[in-house]
Amino acid sequence: MAEVTNNINNINSNNDNNKVPTFGMRYVQALLIFLNIVVIYISRFNVGIAVVAMTNAETTNPNFPEFDWSEKEMSFIISSFYWTYVLTQFPGGPVCKRFGAKATMLVCTLCSAILSALLPWSVLKGDWKAYCAVRLLQGLFQGMLFPCIHEHLAKWSPPHERNRLGALSHTGIECGSVLALGVSGLIAESPLGWPGISYVSAGLCFAWCILWYVFAANNATESKFITHREMKYIETSLARSEDFHKKKIPTPWKAIVCSVPVAAMLTAKCAEGWGLSIMQSQIPSYMNGVLNMAIKSNALFSALPFLAMWCMSYVYLIAADIMQRKKGLSLTSIRRITNSCAFWISAVALVGIGFLDEGQKPWAIAIMTVAVGVNSGCTIGCILNPLDLSPNHAGILMGISNAFGNLMPLITPLVVGVIVSDTHNRSEWQLVFLIAAIIFFVGNTIYIIWGTAETQPWDAEDFLLKKDLESNSKSDKNAK
């Protein structure tokens, strides 16, 4: 970090670069990533509204075919996306490293758009099984996007701007979720009907692909639109040599597997996946069974947690900026503080919501909204941590952490199914929430003790070369 600070100071003292560019192509890249997350989340989450419109045409536009799907078949349609989405998280990092973020993200989003455009025709020909097949393929392609997003951010974000650029990009998650829930219903009721949901989603993805093709670049040196001052600022702040991007840096797999900070990050990511799955998927079931609230059928209640997360993400972003720029806190401290707020406040809220009764419905909604909203702090807390630990291998680290994290939403329903035999039994739900709170608490404690925002030694481009030299030296001594 001292080297990075000196590099930035050298830029500021240079006559040609006496001002750090406040806005430039690095913010354009963040905006493009934000828009990418928005359009893919719309295509991912519109299925919940689409299946309702397709099985109950009277509630939307009755001029389109209606399907007689069972609850089991609809659950297959909704969940099928995640079966393959988990599988391609890990390969996404190496693929992005090999072909570059620009090409990989373009191909993945373009294929997702084509599949969305073909979905109505596929369903008419192959019924619900065809819908599942399309969703499986979409999950396959979209699973590689987040590793690419982190790889791209690592190459464009100066160290002291990682929070800002990373958090701005990731707010697309909440924005896309809210738009998917809000806009999809309006489209289904319009003359476009339920096929319009897929067509609009495909159109948005196609439009993003055009913007990405024109304005995106794998790094600052490849951009056609960047100023020399901004390019020099980014590359120098990241301590890169002129020929850095021409080099192929092997992945230090052994060092990654044995890294304690990586293990702490993975623990926090799994805890976040477990807790968020409980809050978003199981609390509505609890409120329906114990508090007699049909929250799943209410679009406002469904969108409220995502709206809270969207708003709170900007609160965390501003707070992190103040802590870093005015209070002088280290990035490690900021990551630990925001992650603690996200995990521990949510843990307390989970325990508290289990003690509410039917006469306290407004409190239940308020606590649920707060619990999910404050959890958005984990973006700055642990989700952006791969950018710190290894800028050169951020995509691979993100692929690993996302693969582990996305296994949790597949496991939690099974655990809840074992514990909760009667959805009206409060004590069974209290046990579910207590387990989630403990996982939040333990996960964050591990992250506080062993997590860090310091770049690891094995990130350096000459790390493996040094290891090879040491190994050869030992071999020579043993031979003598």
CSV table of C-alpha atoms in Angstrom, one decimal, residues 33 65-66 78 96 119 128 137 158 162 179 189 203 205 244 250 257 265-266 317 331 371 388 404 421 441 480:
chain,number,residue,atom,x,y,z
A,33,ILE,CA,-21.0,-3.3,-15.5
A,65,PRO,CA,-52.0,-19.1,-24.6
A,66,GLU,CA,-52.4,-20.3,-21.1
A,78,ILE,CA,-37.8,-21.2,-11.5
A,96,CYS,CA,-12.1,-14.7,-18.5
A,119,LEU,CA,-38.1,-18.5,-25.1
A,128,TRP,CA,-42.5,-26.4,-19.4
A,137,LEU,CA,-28.6,-22.6,-20.8
A,158,PRO,CA,-7.2,2.3,-8.5
A,162,ARG,CA,-12.3,0.1,-5.4
A,179,LEU,CA,-37.2,-3.7,-12.1
A,189,GLU,CA,-50.7,-6.8,-18.8
A,203,GLY,CA,-33.9,-6.2,-26.3
A,205,CYS,CA,-29.4,-7.4,-23.3
A,244,PHE,CA,2.4,-5.8,-17.9
A,250,PRO,CA,0.2,-18.3,-14.2
A,257,VAL,CA,-5.8,-22.9,-1.6
A,265,MET,CA,-13.4,-14.5,2.6
A,266,LEU,CA,-15.0,-17.8,1.5
A,317,LEU,CA,-20.9,3.6,-0.2
A,331,LEU,CA,-9.4,-0.5,3.6
A,371,ALA,CA,-32.5,-7.1,8.0
A,388,ASP,CA,-7.9,-6.6,-2.7
A,404,PHE,CA,-19.4,-21.7,-2.7
A,421,SER,CA,-42.6,-29.9,9.7
A,441,PHE,CA,-22.0,-14.2,13.8
A,480,LYS,CA,25.3,-31.9,-4.2
